[in-house]
mmCIF file of C-alpha atoms in Angstrom:
data_model
loop_
_atom_site.group_PDB
_atom_site.id
_atom_site.type_symbol
_atom_site.label_atom_id
_atom_site.label_comp_id
_atom_site.label_asym_id
_atom_site.label_seq_id
_atom_site.Cartn_x
_atom_site.Cartn_y
_atom_site.Cartn_z
ATOM 1 C CA VAL A 251 -0.028 -0.403 0.202
ATOM 2 C CA ASP A 252 2.709 1.943 -0.002
ATOM 3 C CA SER A 253 3.240 2.427 -2.924
ATOM 4 C CA LEU A 254 0.273 3.563 -3.379
ATOM 5 C CA PRO A 255 -0.644 7.815 -4.755
ATOM 6 C CA GLU A 256 -2.456 9.415 -1.174
ATOM 7 C CA VAL A 257 -6.160 9.139 -3.573
ATOM 8 C CA GLU A 258 -6.311 5.891 -4.082
ATOM 9 C CA LYS A 259 -5.512 4.666 -1.055
ATOM 10 C CA GLU A 260 -8.057 7.015 0.291
ATOM 11 C CA ARG A 261 -10.036 5.075 -3.205
ATOM 12 C CA ILE A 262 -10.659 1.853 -2.083
ATOM 13 C CA VAL A 263 -9.544 1.514 1.547
ATOM 14 C CA PRO A 264 -13.353 2.631 2.838
ATOM 15 C CA ARG A 265 -14.744 0.033 0.506
ATOM 16 C CA GLN A 266 -12.259 -1.962 0.937
ATOM 17 C CA ILE A 267 -13.479 -2.231 4.648
ATOM 18 C CA GLU A 268 -16.945 -1.771 3.673
ATOM 19 C CA ILE A 269 -16.887 -5.582 1.730
ATOM 20 C CA ILE A 270 -14.747 -6.685 5.380
ATOM 21 C CA ARG A 271 -17.366 -5.397 7.324
ATOM 22 C CA HIS A 272 -20.187 -7.479 5.058
ATOM 23 C CA CYS A 273 -18.486 -10.771 5.871
ATOM 24 C CA ALA A 274 -18.517 -9.865 9.591
ATOM 25 C CA ARG A 275 -22.110 -9.044 9.952
ATOM 26 C CA GLU A 276 -23.080 -12.384 7.321
ATOM 27 C CA ALA A 277 -20.748 -14.737 8.790
ATOM 28 C CA ILE A 278 -18.898 -14.827 5.642
ATOM 29 C CA LEU A 279 -15.507 -16.682 5.289
ATOM 30 C CA LEU A 280 -12.361 -13.838 4.355
ATOM 31 C CA PHE A 281 -9.007 -15.184 3.231
ATOM 32 C CA VAL A 282 -6.502 -12.176 4.366
ATOM 33 C CA ILE A 283 -2.885 -13.568 2.625
ATOM 34 C CA GLU A 284 -0.692 -12.158 2.255
ATOM 35 C CA PHE A 285 2.318 -11.290 0.240
ATOM 36 C CA HIS A 286 5.618 -12.512 2.726
ATOM 37 C CA SER A 287 8.458 -9.640 1.313
ATOM 38 C CA PHE A 288 5.671 -7.299 1.228
ATOM 39 C CA GLY A 289 4.473 -7.163 4.522
ATOM 40 C CA LYS A 290 1.786 -7.307 7.047
ATOM 41 C CA THR A 291 -1.969 -6.389 5.589
ATOM 42 C CA ILE A 292 -2.102 -2.358 6.661
ATOM 43 C CA PRO A 293 -3.594 -1.426 10.310
ATOM 44 C CA GLU A 294 -6.886 0.163 9.193
ATOM 45 C CA LEU A 295 -8.234 -3.350 8.098
ATOM 46 C CA GLU A 296 -6.218 -5.421 10.479
ATOM 47 C CA SER A 297 -8.910 -3.378 12.390
ATOM 48 C CA GLU A 298 -12.443 -5.006 10.424
ATOM 49 C CA ILE A 299 -10.529 -7.354 10.260
ATOM 50 C CA ALA A 300 -10.319 -8.140 14.474
ATOM 51 C CA CYS A 301 -14.300 -7.611 14.692
ATOM 52 C CA ILE A 302 -15.170 -11.398 11.991
ATOM 53 C CA LYS A 303 -15.030 -14.522 14.581
ATOM 54 C CA LYS A 304 -11.666 -16.208 14.998
ATOM 55 C CA LYS A 305 -13.592 -19.738 12.136
ATOM 56 C CA ASN A 306 -13.925 -17.199 9.133
ATOM 57 C CA ILE A 307 -10.867 -16.373 8.785
ATOM 58 C CA LYS A 308 -8.450 -18.136 7.204
ATOM 59 C CA ARG A 309 -5.096 -15.816 7.389
ATOM 60 C CA ILE A 310 -1.831 -17.386 4.359
ATOM 61 C CA GLN A 311 0.979 -16.669 3.264
ATOM 62 C CA LYS A 312 2.210 -16.531 -0.397
ATOM 63 C CA TYR A 313 5.722 -16.299 -2.499
ATOM 64 C CA ASN A 314 4.095 -15.815 -5.411
ATOM 65 C CA ASN A 315 2.134 -13.189 -6.753
ATOM 66 C CA SER A 316 -0.449 -15.906 -6.912
ATOM 67 C CA ALA A 317 -2.079 -16.519 -3.989
ATOM 68 C CA PHE A 318 -2.775 -19.767 -5.646
ATOM 69 C CA HIS A 319 1.150 -21.186 -6.257
ATOM 70 C CA GLY A 320 2.294 -22.741 -3.736
ATOM 71 C CA THR A 321 -0.018 -21.908 -1.457
ATOM 72 C CA ARG A 322 -2.716 -24.683 0.525
ATOM 73 C CA LEU A 323 -5.674 -21.809 -0.592
ATOM 74 C CA ARG A 324 -7.029 -24.920 -4.133
ATOM 75 C CA ARG A 325 -7.261 -27.358 -0.810
ATOM 76 C CA ILE A 326 -9.468 -25.130 1.242
ATOM 77 C CA LEU A 327 -11.782 -23.907 -0.358
ATOM 78 C CA ASN A 328 -12.657 -27.257 -2.548
ATOM 79 C CA THR A 329 -12.576 -28.780 1.090
ATOM 80 C CA MET A 330 -15.149 -25.213 2.240
ATOM 81 C CA GLU A 331 -17.151 -26.281 -1.471
ATOM 82 C CA VAL A 332 -16.749 -22.355 -1.593
ATOM 83 C CA THR A 333 -17.373 -22.108 -5.143
ATOM 84 C CA ASP A 334 -17.242 -18.066 -5.974
ATOM 85 C CA LEU A 335 -13.598 -15.525 -5.324
ATOM 86 C CA PHE A 336 -14.714 -11.510 -4.540
ATOM 87 C CA LEU A 337 -10.467 -10.151 -4.766
ATOM 88 C CA MET A 338 -9.824 -7.214 -3.124
ATOM 89 C CA GLY A 339 -6.193 -5.582 -2.665
ATOM 90 C CA ILE A 340 -2.900 -4.039 -4.224
ATOM 91 C CA ASN A 341 -1.298 -4.321 -7.751
ATOM 92 C CA ALA A 342 -4.506 -5.801 -9.328
ATOM 93 C CA ASP A 343 -1.987 -6.297 -12.671
ATOM 94 C CA TYR A 344 0.011 -8.292 -11.101
ATOM 95 C CA CYS A 345 -1.110 -9.950 -7.469
ATOM 96 C CA VAL A 346 -4.323 -10.036 -8.219
ATOM 97 C CA GLN A 347 -4.680 -10.606 -11.967
ATOM 98 C CA GLU A 348 -2.382 -13.786 -11.547
ATOM 99 C CA THR A 349 -4.532 -14.667 -8.285
ATOM 100 C CA ALA A 350 -7.640 -14.118 -10.590
ATOM 101 C CA MET A 351 -6.316 -16.032 -13.675
ATOM 102 C CA ASP A 352 -5.618 -19.622 -10.754
ATOM 103 C CA ALA A 353 -8.432 -19.130 -9.672
ATOM 104 C CA LEU A 354 -10.793 -19.472 -13.127
ATOM 105 C CA LYS A 355 -8.030 -22.214 -14.587
ATOM 106 C CA ALA A 356 -9.799 -23.379 -11.368
ATOM 107 C CA GLY A 357 -12.661 -23.306 -12.138
ATOM 108 C CA PHE A 358 -13.598 -20.974 -9.689
ATOM 109 C CA SER A 359 -16.262 -18.181 -9.929
ATOM 110 C CA VAL A 360 -14.390 -15.015 -9.745
ATOM 111 C CA LYS A 361 -15.857 -11.244 -9.390
ATOM 112 C CA THR A 362 -14.108 -7.474 -8.328
ATOM 113 C CA SER A 363 -15.278 -3.873 -8.154
ATOM 114 C CA GLU A 364 -12.387 -1.144 -9.300
ATOM 115 C CA ASN A 365 -14.006 0.150 -5.710
ATOM 116 C CA VAL A 366 -11.624 -3.116 -4.617
ATOM 117 C CA ILE A 367 -8.390 -2.916 -6.656
ATOM 118 C CA SER A 368 -5.993 0.072 -7.329
ATOM 119 C CA THR A 369 -2.263 -0.960 -8.852
ATOM 120 C CA SER A 370 1.165 1.472 -8.047
ATOM 121 C CA SER A 371 1.616 1.594 -11.952
ATOM 122 C CA ILE A 372 2.220 5.128 -13.236
ATOM 123 C CA SER A 373 2.030 4.370 -16.221
ATOM 124 C CA ARG A 374 -2.377 4.850 -16.618
ATOM 125 C CA LEU A 375 -1.898 2.935 -20.231
ATOM 126 C CA LYS A 376 -1.075 0.044 -18.698
ATOM 127 C CA LYS A 377 -4.032 0.544 -16.234
ATOM 128 C CA ARG A 378 -6.420 0.690 -18.423
ATOM 129 C CA ARG A 379 -5.449 -2.679 -20.096
ATOM 130 C CA VAL A 380 -5.504 -4.358 -17.288
ATOM 131 C CA PHE A 381 -9.122 -3.434 -15.779
ATOM 132 C CA GLU A 382 -9.973 -4.378 -19.415
ATOM 133 C CA TRP A 383 -8.574 -7.773 -18.583
ATOM 134 C CA TYR A 384 -10.765 -7.848 -15.589
ATOM 135 C CA ARG A 385 -14.124 -6.302 -17.665
ATOM 136 C CA LYS A 386 -13.500 -8.625 -20.969
ATOM 137 C CA ASN A 387 -13.395 -11.711 -18.811
ATOM 138 C CA GLY A 388 -16.413 -10.866 -16.757
ATOM 139 C CA ILE A 389 -14.323 -10.392 -13.521
ATOM 140 C CA LEU A 390 -15.612 -6.251 -12.808
ATOM 141 C CA VAL A 391 -18.727 -6.063 -11.243
ATOM 142 C CA PRO A 392 -19.510 -2.051 -9.865
ATOM 143 C CA MET A 393 -19.745 -1.871 -6.362
ATOM 144 C CA SER A 394 -23.199 -1.070 -6.467
ATOM 145 C CA ALA A 395 -24.206 -4.421 -7.924
ATOM 146 C CA PHE A 396 -23.578 -6.458 -4.117
ATOM 147 C CA ALA A 397 -26.349 -6.024 -2.057
ATOM 148 C CA PHE A 398 -24.547 -4.459 1.895
#
């Protein structure tokens, strides 16, 4: 998150908090995936995650861009019969996208919103291309599609 411009943090973090609170209210399973070499979840999100019952939180540490590569995520999702994923995070052009690609390949239904993902890329063209990939693959949906 440190690499994001302040305006981007202000844009996505409140929406991410909204999703986490919804998960807490509805007892929806929340996976917290952290990239080993890039730090922990920011305190603003951690304080919200702390409000969720422990049985509804799964923490996974990853060592690659995709949350599926080299982790137990797929096995846990399959064991728990999870079929639908909603992704949040930064680096929409790396971590979130590669996780989405692997999830689609594994047969999961994947959704996200421009309001909960971002990229630290400064290239507007790159940003447009990556968000177009999400649209083209039917992953990108407006926040208004979710009833909170």
